Every structure is written in structure tokens, then in C-alpha cells.
Amino acid sequence: MSSYITVIGGVNNSATHVSGIVQVPASGLSGTSLASLQSIVDVVNAAVANGQSSLVNFDAIAGKTATFAGSSSSGGIYEITNTDSTGASAAGTANNISVTVPSSANEVVVQVPGTVSVAGNGYTSTYLIGSQSNAVISTNGSAAPSGNSGSNPNQIYDLGGNTTIYAGGDNQATLSGGLDRFKVLTGNDTVLATGSASVQAGVPTGYAGTLDFINSSSAQATVLGGHGSVTAFGGNAGGLLYGGTGGNNSLIGGNGGVSLVGAGNNDYLLAGGGGATTSALNNDLFAGPGNETLMASSVTQNNLFAAGSGTDIISSAGSGSQAFFAATGSATMYGSTVSGATNTYFFSSSLQGGGGNDVLENFNSKTDNIVILSGVNIVSVTGANNGNYPTGAALVTLSDNTQITMVGYNASNLQKFVGGSIIT
């Protein structure tokens, strides 16, 4: 059985009523989701049918426009279809057609098969994009039309086509199936993905938006944060989640393996969050230039952490191999204490440039290792005279001036490693 959303269409030129329907194909949506969306569309259908709202139907195959004027001065549907003014469908596809949404419209329907570029009118709109359409949508903002007050987010429903959305203003998008790209320019945006999605915030360069992204699909997602701030949940399939340089990013991995990349200050990166179950997939977490928190929950197994140039807190509860890479900043690292877990801490001048100040809170000589690369070695081990460590601590200094504080250790027990490049 075909899946589609039914929208009123086929304009009768008698100027007394509108007849006909346009079936907008859908792919990747559940029956419940289709029914819910149809109920939203039916409200608009009724407003056109009773003569309150206007309808403009652009037959993209024939290049003709038919209009029905409603009694209201604002509000209405703008349809880009393969349907003529009698409601009859034409064969063929659109070939790189460009249209601009009329100022009176606040509902936009893209049903025509093929490639079409749509420039929004800058007002609050609902966009409904069919699964056979390769659409490029520029929302151009989310202000209220003349005569109306307030500003609400654009509601964007992609029904499974290959859609690219340039999102200016505030937007809420549902991307279903297809291969979709959501590009945040400005405003506050929320994206719910049930198919493959690639999200870029602050693209082109120079723009900054705030993005909330939820991946509810079984496909991997890519989120590139740009200049704004990003809250992203990787879902079942994981993917690449890249924070924005605006900082305050929250990047959460679910059941799938993820690469989480911080980009600003006060970022929070978590692998195995959001109610995830045990997964054997690998996770990679990279701190940005600011102060970052990197964590892996107990449902994860193998995790890699890379510190940044700021003051970082890195902690793992994974049950497999945990790899920690130090950098030029000051990182406090907590290895996993789960049975069977191992923790390896890497220090390298070629990676970090040397000179970092790091703290290892729970180093376990039975399961953990410190590995020093790039020809760097241990030059001294002394007691760390710091009241912050009531159980004592040893300060390990490397030949590139990196300092490692090992909490709970006595310097005398580590003297044997001086001159070498490994602590076990």
C-alpha cells in the first residue's frame, strides 16, 4: 500500500470552490506518523475548502499557475506539483526549477517529482516535501506575515526525499528517509531525523545558529556545528557529531558507535547516553579548544579520548580498552574501574606539543599503562606537595616539560621508571 499525505488541490476557476486533491508521496514514516501529519494537514485543507484560506497551485511540469483567493488577507497554501488546474496529474519530472513562495502563503507543499529550489517568503511556514522530490529549501527566516503578530518556528516535514534545507530563522524539521542535508544559518533549530541526515550549522561560513538534533533512525547521522551551539543525540546508528565554535555543545552518543568532537568552551560529550544498551562498537571523543567534559558510560566497551588545549575532565566506565591521549592543556583523567577494562594513557610531543599538566586520578598498575612517545622520556619523579591529594601523589616530569600527577602514588615507588618511556 502506498504511503502519502493528501493535500487539497486542483483549482477550479469558478472562484466559488476548490476541488481535487494532491497526493504527496511518503517513505520511511510509520502509519502512526502519517496519521498524525495528515491530521495537521487536514486543518489547512478545511480552511481552503470553506473559502477562508487561499490556494496557489504551480504546475511545475507545464509551468502554469492557478490561484484561488480565500476570504482571509493572509494565510494559504502554495503547492509545487505535477497537477494542473483541474486536478489532473501530468507525466514527467521537474528539472532544476526555481520558485519563490508568495508572501500570502504560510503552507508550502512540494509534491512534483524531480529537482526544485524553493525560496521561502521569510514568514512562518509549514513545509511538506514529498519523497519523490529532490528539493533545496531556503526558509529565509520565520517572522510573522503582515497583519499577524509573533514569530514561530518553520515546521519542515520531509517525507523521504533527498532534501537540502538552508534554515534561516527558527525551524523545526522532521527528516524521514532519503539523504537529507539541513544547514543552519541563523536562529534556533530542532531536527528530528528518521532517515539519513547530514546537518551543518553556520554554513556558509560566517553564519551562526543554535541546533537541537535527535537521530531516531537506524542510519548514521552527520552533524557539523559551525559557529553556533549544538545539542545532538546520535541514536541507534551513531555517526559524526561535531559541536559549534559558539561552545556549550552537548553531544550524546546512543547505541551506535560515535565520533564526538567538541569545538568551543563548556562542551559536554557522552558516549553511550540516552538510555543506550550495551554496544561493542567503538567510540571516539575529541575535546575542543575550551574547557570540556568527555565521558563514556558503563554500556560502552572500547573508547578513545583526546584531550584539548583547555581544562578538561575525562572519565570512562567502559568495559573494554580505554585510550587517553593527552594534549597541551590540563586534563584530569579517570580510567575505567570496570572488571576487564584496561586504560592506556598516551603522551607525545608530536601530538600535544609538550608542556601539558595532567592528572591521573585512579591509575591501576595491574591493568593500566602510561606510554610516552616521540622520543620523550621521564626525567624525574617527585612528591606532589598539594593538599588536594590527601592520599598522596607523585609528580612525573617528562623531557618535553609535560607534568603528570599520579594520585595515590608515592614517588619512591616510581623512581625505577626514570629514564624510560613506560609506566606500568
Coordinates of C-alpha atoms in Angstrom, one line a residue:
M1 CA 0.0 0.0 0.0
S2 CA 1.4 3.4 -1.0
S3 CA 2.1 5.9 1.7
Y4 CA 1.1 9.5 1.1
I5 CA -0.3 12.7 2.6
T6 CA -3.4 14.1 0.9
V7 CA -3.5 17.8 0.3
I8 CA -6.4 19.8 -1.2
G9 CA -5.5 20.9 -4.8
G10 CA -6.7 21.3 -8.3
V11 CA -8.1 24.8 -8.5
N12 CA -11.5 25.3 -10.1
N13 CA -11.5 28.7 -11.9
S14 CA -15.2 29.3 -11.0
A15 CA -13.8 31.2 -8.0
T16 CA -16.5 29.5 -5.8
H17 CA -14.7 26.4 -4.6
V18 CA -11.6 24.3 -4.8
S19 CA -11.8 20.7 -6.0
G20 CA -9.4 17.8 -6.4
I21 CA -6.6 16.5 -4.2
V22 CA -2.8 16.2 -4.5
Q23 CA -1.2 13.1 -3.1
V24 CA 2.2 13.8 -1.6
P25 CA 4.2 10.5 -1.5
A26 CA 6.0 9.5 1.7
S27 CA 8.7 7.0 2.5
G28 CA 10.1 5.8 5.8
L29 CA 7.2 7.0 8.0
S30 CA 5.1 4.8 10.3
G31 CA 1.4 4.6 10.0
T32 CA 1.0 6.5 13.2
S33 CA 3.3 9.3 12.0
L34 CA 1.4 9.5 8.7
A35 CA -1.9 9.7 10.5
S36 CA -0.6 12.4 12.8
L37 CA 0.7 14.5 10.0
Q38 CA -2.4 14.0 7.9
S39 CA -4.5 15.4 10.8
I40 CA -2.3 18.6 10.8
V41 CA -2.7 19.0 7.0
D42 CA -6.5 18.4 7.2
V43 CA -6.9 21.6 9.2
V44 CA -5.4 23.5 6.4
N45 CA -7.4 21.6 3.8
A46 CA -10.6 22.6 5.6
A47 CA -9.6 26.2 5.6
V48 CA -9.2 26.2 1.9
A49 CA -12.3 24.2 1.2
N50 CA -14.5 26.6 3.1
G51 CA -13.1 29.6 1.3
Q52 CA -11.1 31.1 4.2
S53 CA -7.6 30.4 3.0
S54 CA -6.1 30.8 -0.4
L55 CA -4.6 28.2 -2.7
V56 CA -1.9 28.7 -5.3
N57 CA -1.0 25.7 -7.4
F58 CA 2.1 25.9 -9.5
D59 CA 2.1 23.1 -12.1
A60 CA 5.9 22.7 -12.4
I61 CA 5.6 20.3 -15.4
A62 CA 3.5 22.7 -17.5
G63 CA 4.9 25.9 -15.9
K64 CA 1.4 27.3 -15.2
T65 CA -0.1 28.8 -12.0
A66 CA -3.7 28.6 -10.9
T67 CA -5.0 30.6 -8.0
F68 CA -7.9 30.5 -5.6
A69 CA -8.3 33.6 -3.4
G70 CA -9.6 33.0 0.1
S71 CA -11.5 35.5 2.2
S72 CA -8.6 36.0 4.6
S73 CA -6.0 38.5 3.7
S74 CA -3.2 36.2 4.9
G75 CA -2.6 32.5 5.1
G76 CA -2.9 29.9 2.5
I77 CA -1.2 27.0 0.6
Y78 CA 1.4 27.2 -2.1
E79 CA 1.8 24.0 -4.0
I80 CA 4.5 22.9 -6.4
T81 CA 3.0 19.9 -8.1
N82 CA 2.6 17.9 -11.3
T83 CA -1.1 18.7 -11.1
D84 CA -3.0 21.1 -13.4
S85 CA -5.9 23.4 -12.6
T86 CA -8.4 20.6 -13.0
G87 CA -6.6 18.3 -10.6
A88 CA -5.2 16.0 -13.4
S89 CA -1.6 14.8 -13.0
A90 CA 0.9 15.2 -15.7
A91 CA 3.8 12.8 -16.6
G92 CA 7.4 14.0 -16.4
T93 CA 9.7 15.5 -13.8
A94 CA 10.9 18.9 -12.8
N95 CA 14.3 19.8 -14.0
N96 CA 16.1 22.4 -11.7
I97 CA 13.0 24.6 -11.4
S98 CA 13.3 27.6 -9.1
V99 CA 10.3 29.2 -7.3
T100 CA 9.6 31.8 -4.7
V101 CA 6.9 31.3 -2.1
P102 CA 4.2 34.1 -2.4
S103 CA 4.1 36.5 0.6
S104 CA 0.5 35.4 1.4
A105 CA 1.3 31.7 1.8
N106 CA 2.2 30.1 5.1
E107 CA 1.9 26.4 4.0
V108 CA 4.3 25.1 1.3
V109 CA 3.8 21.7 -0.4
V110 CA 6.5 20.3 -2.7
Q111 CA 5.0 17.2 -4.5
V112 CA 6.4 17.3 -8.0
P113 CA 9.0 14.6 -8.9
G114 CA 12.4 16.0 -9.8
T115 CA 14.6 18.8 -8.7
V116 CA 13.2 22.1 -7.5
S117 CA 14.7 25.0 -5.5
V118 CA 12.2 26.9 -3.2
A119 CA 12.9 30.3 -1.7
G120 CA 10.8 31.0 1.3
N121 CA 8.9 34.2 1.9
G122 CA 10.6 34.9 5.3
Y123 CA 7.4 34.3 7.2
T124 CA 6.4 31.5 9.4
S125 CA 5.6 28.5 7.2
T126 CA 5.0 24.8 7.2
Y127 CA 6.9 22.9 4.5
L128 CA 5.7 19.5 3.3
I129 CA 8.2 17.8 0.9
G130 CA 7.3 14.6 -0.9
S131 CA 9.6 11.6 -1.2
Q132 CA 10.0 11.9 -5.0
S133 CA 11.2 15.5 -4.8
N134 CA 14.9 16.5 -4.7
A135 CA 14.3 19.9 -3.1
V136 CA 16.5 22.7 -2.0
I137 CA 14.6 24.8 0.6
S138 CA 15.8 28.2 1.8
T139 CA 13.4 29.2 4.6
N140 CA 14.7 32.8 4.7
G141 CA 13.5 33.4 8.3
S142 CA 10.4 32.8 10.4
A143 CA 8.8 36.2 11.0
A144 CA 5.1 36.7 11.1
P145 CA 3.3 38.0 7.9
S146 CA 1.9 41.5 7.8
G147 CA -1.2 41.8 10.0
N148 CA -0.1 38.9 12.3
S149 CA 1.9 39.2 15.5
G150 CA 4.6 36.9 16.9
S151 CA 7.2 34.6 15.4
N152 CA 7.0 30.8 15.4
P153 CA 9.4 28.3 14.0
N154 CA 9.1 27.0 10.5
Q155 CA 7.8 23.4 10.6
I156 CA 9.6 21.3 8.0
Y157 CA 8.4 17.8 7.2
D158 CA 10.5 15.9 4.7
L159 CA 8.6 12.7 3.7
G160 CA 11.6 10.8 2.4
G161 CA 13.1 12.8 -0.5
N162 CA 16.6 13.9 -0.9
T163 CA 16.3 17.4 0.6
T164 CA 18.7 20.2 1.4
I165 CA 17.4 22.8 3.8
Y166 CA 19.1 26.2 4.3
A167 CA 17.5 27.2 7.6
G168 CA 17.3 30.9 8.4
G169 CA 15.3 31.9 11.5
D170 CA 13.8 29.3 13.8
N171 CA 12.9 25.9 12.4
Q172 CA 11.7 22.5 13.5
A173 CA 12.4 19.8 10.9
T174 CA 11.4 16.1 10.7
L175 CA 13.6 14.3 8.1
S176 CA 12.3 10.9 7.1
G177 CA 14.2 8.5 4.8
G178 CA 16.1 9.9 1.9
L179 CA 19.5 11.6 2.2
D180 CA 18.8 14.9 3.7
R181 CA 21.0 17.9 4.5
F182 CA 19.9 20.5 7.0
K183 CA 22.1 23.7 7.0
V184 CA 21.6 26.1 9.9
L185 CA 22.3 29.7 9.1
T186 CA 20.7 31.6 12.0
G187 CA 18.1 31.1 14.7
N188 CA 17.2 28.2 16.9
D189 CA 16.6 24.9 15.1
T190 CA 15.4 21.5 16.1
V191 CA 15.9 18.5 13.8
L192 CA 14.3 15.0 14.3
A193 CA 15.8 12.5 11.8
T194 CA 14.2 9.2 11.0
G195 CA 16.4 8.6 7.9
S196 CA 19.9 9.5 6.8
A197 CA 20.7 13.1 7.7
S198 CA 23.6 15.5 7.4
V199 CA 23.3 18.7 9.5
Q200 CA 25.6 21.7 9.1
A201 CA 25.2 24.7 11.4
G202 CA 26.7 28.0 10.4
V203 CA 27.1 27.2 6.7
P204 CA 28.1 29.1 4.7
T205 CA 30.9 30.4 6.8
G206 CA 30.1 33.4 8.9
Y207 CA 26.6 32.3 9.9
A208 CA 25.7 31.0 13.4
G209 CA 22.7 29.1 14.5
T210 CA 21.7 27.0 17.6
L211 CA 20.8 23.5 16.7
D212 CA 19.0 20.6 18.5
F213 CA 19.3 17.3 16.7
I214 CA 17.7 14.0 17.5
N215 CA 18.5 10.9 15.4
S216 CA 15.6 8.5 15.7
S217 CA 16.6 6.4 12.7
S218 CA 18.7 3.3 12.1
A219 CA 21.0 5.3 9.8
Q220 CA 24.2 7.2 10.8
A221 CA 24.0 10.9 11.1
T222 CA 26.5 13.7 10.5
V223 CA 26.2 17.0 12.4
L224 CA 28.7 19.8 11.7
G225 CA 28.3 22.6 14.2
G226 CA 29.8 25.6 12.5
H227 CA 29.7 28.8 14.5
G228 CA 26.7 28.1 16.7
S229 CA 25.9 25.7 19.6
V230 CA 24.7 22.2 19.1
T231 CA 22.7 19.7 21.2
A232 CA 22.7 16.4 19.4
F233 CA 21.7 12.8 20.1
G234 CA 23.3 10.1 17.9
G235 CA 20.5 7.5 18.3
N236 CA 20.8 3.8 17.3
A237 CA 23.3 4.1 14.4
G238 CA 25.7 6.8 15.7
G239 CA 27.7 8.8 13.3
L240 CA 29.8 12.1 13.5
L241 CA 28.6 14.8 15.8
Y242 CA 30.7 18.0 15.6
G243 CA 30.0 20.8 18.1
G244 CA 29.8 24.5 17.2
T245 CA 32.5 27.1 18.0
G246 CA 30.0 29.0 20.0
G247 CA 30.5 26.4 22.7
N248 CA 28.0 25.0 25.3
N249 CA 27.6 22.0 23.0
S250 CA 26.0 18.8 24.3
L251 CA 26.9 15.8 22.1
I252 CA 25.3 12.4 23.2
G253 CA 26.0 9.1 21.6
G254 CA 23.4 6.3 21.8
N255 CA 23.6 2.6 20.8
G256 CA 25.7 3.2 17.7
G257 CA 29.4 4.0 17.6
V258 CA 30.1 7.7 17.5
S259 CA 32.7 10.3 16.9
L260 CA 32.0 13.3 19.1
V261 CA 34.1 16.4 18.5
G262 CA 33.9 19.5 20.8
A263 CA 34.6 22.8 19.3
G264 CA 34.1 25.6 21.9
N265 CA 34.0 26.2 25.6
N266 CA 31.9 24.3 28.2
D267 CA 31.2 21.3 25.9
Y268 CA 29.8 18.0 27.2
L269 CA 30.5 14.8 25.2
L270 CA 29.0 11.5 26.3
A271 CA 29.2 8.1 24.6
G272 CA 26.5 5.6 25.5
G273 CA 23.9 8.0 26.7
G274 CA 20.2 8.5 26.3
G275 CA 19.2 5.1 27.6
A276 CA 21.6 3.2 25.3
T277 CA 22.1 -0.5 25.8
T278 CA 25.4 -2.4 25.8
S279 CA 27.3 -2.0 22.5
A280 CA 30.6 -3.4 21.2
L281 CA 31.1 -0.5 18.8
N282 CA 34.0 1.9 19.2
N283 CA 33.6 5.5 20.3
D284 CA 36.0 8.4 19.7
L285 CA 35.7 11.6 21.8
F286 CA 37.8 14.7 20.9
A287 CA 37.9 17.8 23.1
G288 CA 38.0 21.2 21.5
P289 CA 40.0 24.3 22.5
G290 CA 37.9 25.2 25.5
N291 CA 37.1 23.6 28.8
E292 CA 35.4 20.2 28.0
T293 CA 33.9 17.2 29.7
L294 CA 34.3 13.9 27.9
M295 CA 32.6 10.7 29.3
A296 CA 31.8 7.2 28.4
S297 CA 29.1 5.3 30.2
S298 CA 29.1 1.7 31.5
V299 CA 27.2 0.4 28.5
T300 CA 30.2 1.2 26.2
Q301 CA 33.2 -1.1 25.6
N302 CA 36.1 0.5 23.7
N303 CA 36.6 4.2 23.9
L304 CA 39.2 6.7 22.7
F305 CA 39.6 10.1 24.3
A306 CA 41.7 13.0 23.0
A307 CA 42.2 16.0 25.4
G308 CA 42.4 19.5 24.1
S309 CA 44.1 22.8 24.9
G310 CA 41.8 23.8 27.7
T311 CA 41.0 22.4 31.2
D312 CA 39.3 19.0 30.5
I313 CA 37.6 16.3 32.6
I314 CA 37.8 12.9 31.0
S315 CA 36.1 9.8 32.6
S316 CA 35.3 6.3 31.3
A317 CA 33.3 3.4 32.7
G318 CA 33.7 1.3 29.5
S319 CA 34.3 -2.4 29.9
G320 CA 36.9 -2.8 27.2
S321 CA 40.0 -0.9 26.1
Q322 CA 40.2 2.8 27.1
A323 CA 42.8 5.0 25.4
F324 CA 43.5 8.5 26.7
F325 CA 45.6 11.0 24.6
A326 CA 46.9 14.0 26.5
A327 CA 47.4 17.4 24.9
T328 CA 48.7 20.9 25.7
G329 CA 46.0 21.7 28.2
S330 CA 45.3 20.4 31.7
A331 CA 43.3 17.2 31.7
T332 CA 42.0 15.3 34.7
M333 CA 41.5 11.7 33.6
Y334 CA 39.6 8.9 35.3
G335 CA 40.2 5.5 33.9
S336 CA 37.6 2.8 33.9
T337 CA 37.4 0.6 37.0
V338 CA 35.0 -2.0 35.5
S339 CA 36.2 -5.6 35.6
G340 CA 38.1 -6.5 32.5
A341 CA 38.7 -2.9 31.4
T342 CA 42.2 -1.5 30.6
N343 CA 43.4 2.1 30.5
T344 CA 46.3 3.3 28.4
Y345 CA 47.5 6.9 28.7
F346 CA 49.4 8.3 25.8
F347 CA 51.8 11.3 25.9
S348 CA 53.5 12.6 22.8
S349 CA 55.2 15.8 21.8
S350 CA 54.2 15.3 18.2
L351 CA 50.5 15.1 19.2
Q352 CA 50.4 17.6 22.1
G353 CA 53.5 19.8 21.7
G354 CA 54.6 19.1 25.2
G355 CA 54.1 21.2 28.3
G356 CA 50.7 19.9 29.4
N357 CA 49.7 19.4 33.1
D358 CA 47.6 16.3 33.6
V359 CA 46.2 14.4 36.5
L360 CA 45.6 10.6 36.6
E361 CA 43.1 10.0 39.4
N362 CA 42.8 6.2 39.6
F363 CA 45.8 4.7 37.8
N364 CA 45.9 0.9 38.5
S365 CA 49.3 -0.7 37.9
K366 CA 47.6 -4.1 37.4
T367 CA 45.5 -3.0 34.4
D368 CA 46.8 0.4 33.2
N369 CA 49.8 1.8 31.3
I370 CA 51.4 5.1 30.6
V371 CA 53.0 5.2 27.2
I372 CA 55.3 8.1 26.2
L373 CA 56.0 8.5 22.5
S374 CA 58.1 10.7 20.1
G375 CA 61.4 10.1 21.9
V376 CA 60.2 11.8 25.1
N377 CA 61.2 10.2 28.4
I378 CA 60.8 10.5 32.1
V379 CA 63.3 12.9 33.7
S380 CA 62.2 12.9 37.3
V381 CA 59.6 11.7 39.8
T382 CA 59.0 13.8 42.9
G383 CA 56.3 14.1 45.5
A384 CA 53.4 16.3 44.6
N385 CA 53.1 18.7 47.6
N386 CA 49.4 19.5 47.1
G387 CA 46.7 19.5 49.7
N388 CA 44.2 18.4 47.1
Y389 CA 45.6 14.8 47.3
P390 CA 45.1 13.5 50.9
T391 CA 46.2 10.1 49.8
G392 CA 49.4 11.5 48.3
A393 CA 50.5 11.9 44.8
A394 CA 53.6 11.6 42.6
L395 CA 54.6 14.2 40.0
V396 CA 56.1 12.7 36.9
T397 CA 58.0 15.2 34.7
L398 CA 58.8 14.4 31.1
S399 CA 61.7 15.7 28.9
D400 CA 59.3 18.0 27.0
N401 CA 58.2 19.6 30.3
T402 CA 54.9 17.8 30.5
Q403 CA 53.9 17.0 34.0
I404 CA 51.7 14.1 35.1
T405 CA 50.3 13.9 38.6
M406 CA 49.5 10.3 39.6
V407 CA 47.1 10.4 42.6
G408 CA 47.6 7.8 45.3
Y409 CA 51.2 7.0 44.4
N410 CA 54.4 7.5 46.3
A411 CA 57.3 9.0 44.3
S412 CA 59.7 6.4 45.7
N413 CA 57.7 3.6 44.1
L414 CA 58.1 5.2 40.6
Q415 CA 61.8 6.0 40.6
K416 CA 62.5 2.9 38.7
F417 CA 60.8 4.3 35.6
V418 CA 63.0 7.4 35.4
G419 CA 64.8 7.5 32.0
G420 CA 62.2 5.3 30.4
S421 CA 59.0 5.9 28.4
I422 CA 56.6 3.5 30.0
I423 CA 54.9 3.2 33.4
T424 CA 53.1 0.1 34.3

